[in-house]
XYZ file of C-alpha atoms in Angstrom:
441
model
C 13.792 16.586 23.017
C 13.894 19.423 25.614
C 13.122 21.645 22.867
C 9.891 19.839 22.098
C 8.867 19.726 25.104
C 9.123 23.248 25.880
C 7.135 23.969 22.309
C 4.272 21.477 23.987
C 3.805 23.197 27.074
C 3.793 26.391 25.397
C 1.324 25.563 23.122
C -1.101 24.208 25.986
C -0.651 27.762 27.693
C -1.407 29.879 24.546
C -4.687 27.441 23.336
C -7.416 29.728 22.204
C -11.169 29.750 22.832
C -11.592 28.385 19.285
C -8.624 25.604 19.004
C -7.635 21.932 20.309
C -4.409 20.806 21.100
C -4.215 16.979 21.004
C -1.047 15.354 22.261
C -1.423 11.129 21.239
C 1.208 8.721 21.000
C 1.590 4.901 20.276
C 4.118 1.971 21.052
C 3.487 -1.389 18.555
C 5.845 -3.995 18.453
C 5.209 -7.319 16.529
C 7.152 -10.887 16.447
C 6.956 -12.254 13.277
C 7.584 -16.555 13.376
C 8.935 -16.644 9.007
C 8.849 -19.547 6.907
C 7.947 -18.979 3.327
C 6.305 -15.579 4.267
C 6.799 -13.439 0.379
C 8.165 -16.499 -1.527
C 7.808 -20.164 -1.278
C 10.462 -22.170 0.912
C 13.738 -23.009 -1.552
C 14.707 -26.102 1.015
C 12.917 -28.604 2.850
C 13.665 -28.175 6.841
C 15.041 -24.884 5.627
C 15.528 -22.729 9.516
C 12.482 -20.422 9.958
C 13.116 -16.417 10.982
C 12.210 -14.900 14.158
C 12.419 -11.133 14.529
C 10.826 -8.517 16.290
C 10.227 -4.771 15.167
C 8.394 -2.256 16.867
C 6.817 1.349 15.867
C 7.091 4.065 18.421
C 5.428 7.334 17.835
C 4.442 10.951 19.124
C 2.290 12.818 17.621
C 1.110 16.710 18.120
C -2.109 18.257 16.624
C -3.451 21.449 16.806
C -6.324 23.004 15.440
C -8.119 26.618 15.340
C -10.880 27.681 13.309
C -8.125 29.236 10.488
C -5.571 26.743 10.365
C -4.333 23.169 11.763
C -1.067 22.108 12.283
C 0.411 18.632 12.754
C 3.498 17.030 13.625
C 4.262 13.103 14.283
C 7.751 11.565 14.890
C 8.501 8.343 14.709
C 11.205 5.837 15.891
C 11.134 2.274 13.883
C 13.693 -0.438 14.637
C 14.149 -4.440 14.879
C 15.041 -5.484 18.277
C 18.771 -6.415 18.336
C 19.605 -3.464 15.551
C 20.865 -1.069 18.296
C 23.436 -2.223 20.697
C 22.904 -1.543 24.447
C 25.359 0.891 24.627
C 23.195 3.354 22.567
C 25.693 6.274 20.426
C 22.546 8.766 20.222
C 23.386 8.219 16.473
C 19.053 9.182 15.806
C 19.398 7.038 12.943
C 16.190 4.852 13.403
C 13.826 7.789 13.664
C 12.263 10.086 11.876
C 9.738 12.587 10.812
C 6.278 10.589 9.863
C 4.409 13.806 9.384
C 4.529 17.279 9.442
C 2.544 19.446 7.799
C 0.276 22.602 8.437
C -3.225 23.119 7.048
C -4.544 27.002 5.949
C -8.399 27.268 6.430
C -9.677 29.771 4.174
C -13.445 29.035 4.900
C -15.572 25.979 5.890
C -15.268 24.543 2.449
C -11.961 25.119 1.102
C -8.260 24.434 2.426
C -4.725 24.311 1.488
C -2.853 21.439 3.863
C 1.052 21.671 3.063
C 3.866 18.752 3.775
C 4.571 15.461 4.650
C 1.609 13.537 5.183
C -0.224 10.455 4.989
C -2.541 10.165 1.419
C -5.477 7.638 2.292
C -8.043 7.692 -0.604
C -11.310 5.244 -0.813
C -10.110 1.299 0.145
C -6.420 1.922 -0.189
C -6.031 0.254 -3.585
C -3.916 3.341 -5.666
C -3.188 5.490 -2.357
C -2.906 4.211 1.216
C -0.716 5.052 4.845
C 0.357 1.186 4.852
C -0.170 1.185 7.783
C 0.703 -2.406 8.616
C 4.168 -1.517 7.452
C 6.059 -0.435 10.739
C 7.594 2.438 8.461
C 4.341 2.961 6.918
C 4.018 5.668 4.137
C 3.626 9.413 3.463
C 4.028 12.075 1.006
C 5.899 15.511 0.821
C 3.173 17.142 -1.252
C 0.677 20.159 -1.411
C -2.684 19.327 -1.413
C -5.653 21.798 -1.806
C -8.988 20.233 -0.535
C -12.908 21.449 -1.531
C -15.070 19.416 0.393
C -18.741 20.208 0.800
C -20.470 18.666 3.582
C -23.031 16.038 2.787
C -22.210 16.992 -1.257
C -19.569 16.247 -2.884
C -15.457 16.417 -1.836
C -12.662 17.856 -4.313
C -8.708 17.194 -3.586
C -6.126 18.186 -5.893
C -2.630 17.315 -4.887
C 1.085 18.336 -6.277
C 4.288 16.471 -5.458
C 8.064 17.208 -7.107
C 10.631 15.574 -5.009
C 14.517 16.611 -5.005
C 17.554 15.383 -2.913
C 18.794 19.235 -1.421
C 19.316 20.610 -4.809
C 20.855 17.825 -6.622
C 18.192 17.658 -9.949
C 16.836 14.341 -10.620
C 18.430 12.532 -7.675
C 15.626 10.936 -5.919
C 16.409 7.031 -5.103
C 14.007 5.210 -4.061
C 10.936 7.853 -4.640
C 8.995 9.042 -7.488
C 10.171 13.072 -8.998
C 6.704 13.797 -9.404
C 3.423 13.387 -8.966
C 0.113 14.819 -9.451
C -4.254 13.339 -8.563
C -7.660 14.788 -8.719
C -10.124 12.813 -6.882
C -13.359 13.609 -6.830
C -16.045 11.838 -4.369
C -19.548 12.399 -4.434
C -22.303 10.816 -2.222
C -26.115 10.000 -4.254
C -28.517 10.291 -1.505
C -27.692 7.565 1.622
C -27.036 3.976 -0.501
C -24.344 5.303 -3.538
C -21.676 6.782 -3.589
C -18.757 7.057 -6.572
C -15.007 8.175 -6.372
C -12.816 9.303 -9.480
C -9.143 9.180 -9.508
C -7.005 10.551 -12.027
C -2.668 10.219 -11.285
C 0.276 11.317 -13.195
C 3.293 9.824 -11.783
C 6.621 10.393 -13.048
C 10.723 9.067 -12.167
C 13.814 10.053 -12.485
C 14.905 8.279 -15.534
C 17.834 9.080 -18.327
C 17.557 9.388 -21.995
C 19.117 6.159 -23.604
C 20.191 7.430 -26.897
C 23.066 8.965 -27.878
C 26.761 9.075 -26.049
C 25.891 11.002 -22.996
C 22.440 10.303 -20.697
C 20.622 12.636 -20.135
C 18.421 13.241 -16.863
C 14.164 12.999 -17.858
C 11.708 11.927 -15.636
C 9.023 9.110 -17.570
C 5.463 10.006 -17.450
C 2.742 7.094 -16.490
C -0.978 7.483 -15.388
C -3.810 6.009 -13.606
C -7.619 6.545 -14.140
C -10.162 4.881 -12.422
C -13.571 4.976 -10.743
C -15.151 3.423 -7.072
C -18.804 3.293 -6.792
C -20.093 1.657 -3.419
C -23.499 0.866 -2.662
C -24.750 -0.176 0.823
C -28.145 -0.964 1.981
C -28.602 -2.296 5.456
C -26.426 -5.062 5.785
C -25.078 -5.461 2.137
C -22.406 -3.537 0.830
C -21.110 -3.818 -2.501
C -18.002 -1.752 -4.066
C -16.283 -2.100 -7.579
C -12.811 -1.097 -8.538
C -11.763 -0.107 -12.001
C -8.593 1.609 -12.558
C -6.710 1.606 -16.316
C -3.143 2.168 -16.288
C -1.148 3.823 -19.225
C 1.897 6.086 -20.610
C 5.423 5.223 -20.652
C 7.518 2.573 -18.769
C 11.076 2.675 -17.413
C 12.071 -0.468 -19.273
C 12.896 0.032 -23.119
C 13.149 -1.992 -26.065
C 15.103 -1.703 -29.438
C 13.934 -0.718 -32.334
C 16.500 -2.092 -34.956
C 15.140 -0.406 -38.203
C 15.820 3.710 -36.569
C 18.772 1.954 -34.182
C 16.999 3.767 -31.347
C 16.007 2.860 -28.172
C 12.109 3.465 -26.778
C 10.075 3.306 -23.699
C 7.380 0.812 -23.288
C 3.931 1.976 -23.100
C 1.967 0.413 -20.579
C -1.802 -0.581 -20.853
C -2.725 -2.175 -17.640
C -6.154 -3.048 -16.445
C -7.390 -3.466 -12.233
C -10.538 -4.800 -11.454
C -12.027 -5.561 -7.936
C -15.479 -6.696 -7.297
C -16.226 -7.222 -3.045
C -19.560 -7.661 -1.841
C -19.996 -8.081 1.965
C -23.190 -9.150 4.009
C -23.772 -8.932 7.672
C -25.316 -12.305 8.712
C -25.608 -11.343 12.011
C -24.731 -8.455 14.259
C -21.411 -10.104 14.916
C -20.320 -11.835 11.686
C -19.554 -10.428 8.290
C -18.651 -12.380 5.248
C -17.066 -10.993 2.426
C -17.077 -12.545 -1.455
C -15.167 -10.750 -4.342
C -12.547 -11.428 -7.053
C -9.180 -9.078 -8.315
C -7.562 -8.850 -11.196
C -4.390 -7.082 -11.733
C -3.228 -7.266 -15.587
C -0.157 -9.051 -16.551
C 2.677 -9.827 -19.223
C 1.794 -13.287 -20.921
C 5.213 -15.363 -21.478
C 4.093 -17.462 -24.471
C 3.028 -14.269 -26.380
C 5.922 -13.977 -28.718
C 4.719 -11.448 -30.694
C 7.132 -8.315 -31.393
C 4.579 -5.295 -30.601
C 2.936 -7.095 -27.734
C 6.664 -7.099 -25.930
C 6.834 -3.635 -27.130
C 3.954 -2.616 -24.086
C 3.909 -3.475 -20.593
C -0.018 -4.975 -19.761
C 1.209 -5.617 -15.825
C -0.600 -3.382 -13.501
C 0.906 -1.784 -10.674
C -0.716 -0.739 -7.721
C 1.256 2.444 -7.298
C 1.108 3.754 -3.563
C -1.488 1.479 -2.528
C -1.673 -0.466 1.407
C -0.964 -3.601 -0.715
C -0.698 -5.670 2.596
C -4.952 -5.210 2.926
C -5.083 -7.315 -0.566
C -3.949 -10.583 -1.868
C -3.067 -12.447 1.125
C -1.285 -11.066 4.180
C 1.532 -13.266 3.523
C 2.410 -10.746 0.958
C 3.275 -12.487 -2.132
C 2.241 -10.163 -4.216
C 2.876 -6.089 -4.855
C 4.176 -5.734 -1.416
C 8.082 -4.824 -3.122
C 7.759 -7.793 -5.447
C 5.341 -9.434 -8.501
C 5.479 -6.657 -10.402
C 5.839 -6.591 -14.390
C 5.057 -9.802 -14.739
C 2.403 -12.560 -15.325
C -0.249 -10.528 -12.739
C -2.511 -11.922 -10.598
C -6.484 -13.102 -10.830
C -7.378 -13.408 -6.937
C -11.174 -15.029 -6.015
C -11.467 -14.532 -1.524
C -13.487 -15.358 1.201
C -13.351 -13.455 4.392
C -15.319 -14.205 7.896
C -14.685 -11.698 9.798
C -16.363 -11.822 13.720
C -16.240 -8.906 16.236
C -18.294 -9.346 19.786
C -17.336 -6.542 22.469
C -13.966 -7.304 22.984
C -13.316 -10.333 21.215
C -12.049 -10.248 17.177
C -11.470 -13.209 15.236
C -11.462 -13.961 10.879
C -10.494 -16.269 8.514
C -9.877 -15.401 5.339
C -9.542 -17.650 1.768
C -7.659 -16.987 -1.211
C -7.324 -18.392 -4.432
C -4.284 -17.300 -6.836
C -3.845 -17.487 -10.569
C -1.648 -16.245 -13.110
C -4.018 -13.373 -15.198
C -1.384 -14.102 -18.273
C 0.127 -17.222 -19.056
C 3.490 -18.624 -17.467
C 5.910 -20.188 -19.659
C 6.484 -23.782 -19.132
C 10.666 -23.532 -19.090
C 10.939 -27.466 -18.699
C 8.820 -28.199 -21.332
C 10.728 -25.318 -23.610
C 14.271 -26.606 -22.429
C 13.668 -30.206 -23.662
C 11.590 -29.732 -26.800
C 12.079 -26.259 -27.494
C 7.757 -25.787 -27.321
C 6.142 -22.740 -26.266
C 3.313 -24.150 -23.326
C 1.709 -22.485 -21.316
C 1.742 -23.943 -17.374
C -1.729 -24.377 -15.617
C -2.460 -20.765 -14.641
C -3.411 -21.883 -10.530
C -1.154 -20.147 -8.089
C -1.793 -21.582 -4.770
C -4.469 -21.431 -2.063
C -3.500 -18.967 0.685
C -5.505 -19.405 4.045
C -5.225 -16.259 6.710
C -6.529 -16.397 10.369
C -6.362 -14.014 13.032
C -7.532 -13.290 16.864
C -7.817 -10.413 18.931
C -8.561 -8.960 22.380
C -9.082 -5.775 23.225
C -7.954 -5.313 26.769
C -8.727 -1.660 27.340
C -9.254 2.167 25.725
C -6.307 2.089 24.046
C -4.788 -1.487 24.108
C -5.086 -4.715 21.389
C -3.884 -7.819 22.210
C -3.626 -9.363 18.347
C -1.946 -12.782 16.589
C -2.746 -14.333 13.373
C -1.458 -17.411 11.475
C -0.926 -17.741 7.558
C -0.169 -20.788 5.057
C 0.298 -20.908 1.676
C -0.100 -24.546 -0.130
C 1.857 -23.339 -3.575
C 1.768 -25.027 -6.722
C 4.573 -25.654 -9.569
C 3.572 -22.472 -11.586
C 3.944 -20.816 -8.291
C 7.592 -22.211 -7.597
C 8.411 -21.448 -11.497
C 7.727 -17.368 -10.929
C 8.925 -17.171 -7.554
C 11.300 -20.519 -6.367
C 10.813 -22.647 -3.861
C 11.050 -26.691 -3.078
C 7.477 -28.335 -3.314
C 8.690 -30.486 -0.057
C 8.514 -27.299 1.968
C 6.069 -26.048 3.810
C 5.102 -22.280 3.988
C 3.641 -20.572 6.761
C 3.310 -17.200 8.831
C 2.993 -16.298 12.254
C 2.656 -12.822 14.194
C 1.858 -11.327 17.754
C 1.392 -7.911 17.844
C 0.343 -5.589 20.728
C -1.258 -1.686 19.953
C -0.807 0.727 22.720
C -2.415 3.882 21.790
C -2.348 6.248 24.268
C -3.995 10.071 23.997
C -2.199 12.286 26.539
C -3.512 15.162 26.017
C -6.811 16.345 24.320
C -7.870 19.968 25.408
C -10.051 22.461 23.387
């Protein structure tokens, strides 16, 4: 720490006519009041959770007219997971960013290391920001961006543990995107994504496995049109390539990848009735893997679409049910919301309405287990209702709580668990302290 500061204070003597030196920080801790949050209650007067994390971090930009450079640590922990007697053991934090950004003229740039990836609403690439860990990338990215025109970004990723090859748990080995995002005059706009993504993986056949990473892609457009107070955006992303999972093929005695063949599409239109109030209409769907389809080549493919490095928190419910570590390769998800969302000076408040359903069908296992009959179950989720308050105190400070429930059905507690006597329902207080310390140019 001495070290750092010493860097800090010599960067604030040597700032240049042409550069800014920002120094910002924030502290955010959040109590979290659990019971069915991610999957329904399995017992009726089952003991709720109560736990509180917090995000701490420092961050140091600096930026002249040839380069930028930026650095952010960050320390994430659940209160009670260090005892008081503290060994210094560092283990809770870590490096959230740090990466350096070459200038070569107003247009074009070369930004190198780990850093956040936000593209459009978060949907393929996103910070998750809610997440106290959040998310970023080791990656280079090269950026064209012409102002008022059109903006270019081409990014390269291929991950290694120190020089062990193919060891990298828990991340992908590669990964590569062009988006493209051009703006039509002051209404339209349209994004274009292309992603390769590829994992570690080994090669099935034969006595030994072999290391190979498996390939899978994602392709998709945004447009977004706003006029005054209506804004409407769709989302169309098609998912393909080669899956982890395998199946058999008995007549070469040869296992294969699945192919995938995955469809997103997300419709949101909002309207500002008044100055202070915005509602919000729109319906998802997110492909899935019927369970009644018994038919050899459709098992052969994988039709559930996952939202690869998305902010899945922002969609489907806060009470995270779905692609937030769980739901995937499965029956997918058809989601029709409401959101009123209100913001007066200091004062936020929302409410926001969803309605689940399977997009394939769900196999009725009681029905199979007695008769031996493949039914589908009705394809209705559950109605998820999210509400949420805030207050902001000061520059700097937000005083924030929400409340969640989810009223499940049966073909909700046949995918995920859960007792129909229970109850499931979400709570959170949260306070954002954001302070800049230092911004000097």
């Amino acid at each position: 720490m001495r070290k750092i500061t010493l860097l800090i204070l010599a960067l604030i003597t040597v700032i240049g006519v042409n550069a800014q030196l920002t120094l910002n920080g924030e502290y955010r801790p959040r109590t979290e009041f659990l019971h069915g949050y991610k999957a329904p209650m399995g017992i009726d007067g089952q003991m709720f959770n109560l736990v509180t994390t917090q995000r701490a971090r420092f961050g140091v930009f600096y930026k002249t007219d040839k380069y930028r450079f930026g650095l952010q640590f960050q320390d994430v922990r659940a209160w009670g997971s260090t005892k008081q007697l503290v060994n210094n053991d560092g283990s809770f934090t870590t490096v959230h960013q740090a990466w350096g950004e070459v200038l070569f003229n107003e247009n074009l740039s070369l930004k190198l290391g780990r850093q956040e990836l936000v593209y459009d609403d978060s949907r393929i690439l996103g910070n998750v920001g809610w997440a106290q860990q959040a998310r970023s990338h080791d990656i280079a990215l090269l950026k064209y961006e012409k102002k008022g025109a059109y903006k270019l970004h081409f990014g390269v990723a291929v991950n290694q543990v120190q020089t062990m090859p193919y060891n990298t748990a828990g991340n992908y080995k590669s990964m590569q995107f062009l988006w493209l995002h051009k703006k039509f005059g002051e209404a339209f706009s349209l994004s274009i994504l292309a992603l390769n993504n590829g994992v570690a993986d080994t090669v099935t056949n034969g006595l030994v496995g072999a290391p190979m990473t498996t390939l899978s892609q994602i392709i998709g457009i945004r447009p977004v049109y706003k006029a005054g107070k209506l804004q409407a955006s769709l989302n169309f992303y098609y998912q393909m390539g080669n899956d982890k999972s395998t199946y058999f093929n008995s007549s070469e005695n040869k296992n294969y990848h699945k192919n995938i063949s995955a469809i997103n599409l997300r419709i949101d239109v909002s309207y500002k009735a008044t100055d202070n109030l915005k509602t919000t209409v729109g319906f998802e769907m997110l492909s899935g893997n019927s369970e009644t389809n018994t038919d050899k080549s459709y098992s052969e493919t994988n039709h559930a679409f996952t939202p690869l490095y998305g902010t899945n928190h922002k969609f489907n419910g806060w009470m995270d049910y779905f692609y937030v570590g769980n739901h995937v390769n499965n029956v997918g998800l058809n989601d029709a919301y409401l959101q009123l969302d209100y913001k007066k000076e200091k004062i936020l408040a929302g409410a926001h309405f969803h309605y689940f359903m399977a997009n394939a069908e769900v196999l009725d296992q009681k029905e199979f287990a007695s008769t031996g009959d493949i039914k589908a179950m009705p394809s209705g989720l559950g109605t998820e209702i999210d509400t949420y308050v805030g207050y902001k105190y000061a520059k700097g400070v937000l005083f924030k709580a929400g409340f969640s429930m989810m009223l499940d059905s049966e073909t909700m507690r046949e995918i995920k668990g859960g007792s129909a006597d229970a109850t499931n329902y979400w709570g959170w207080v949260m306070v954002v302290i954001k302070p800049t310390f230092l911004n000097k140019k």
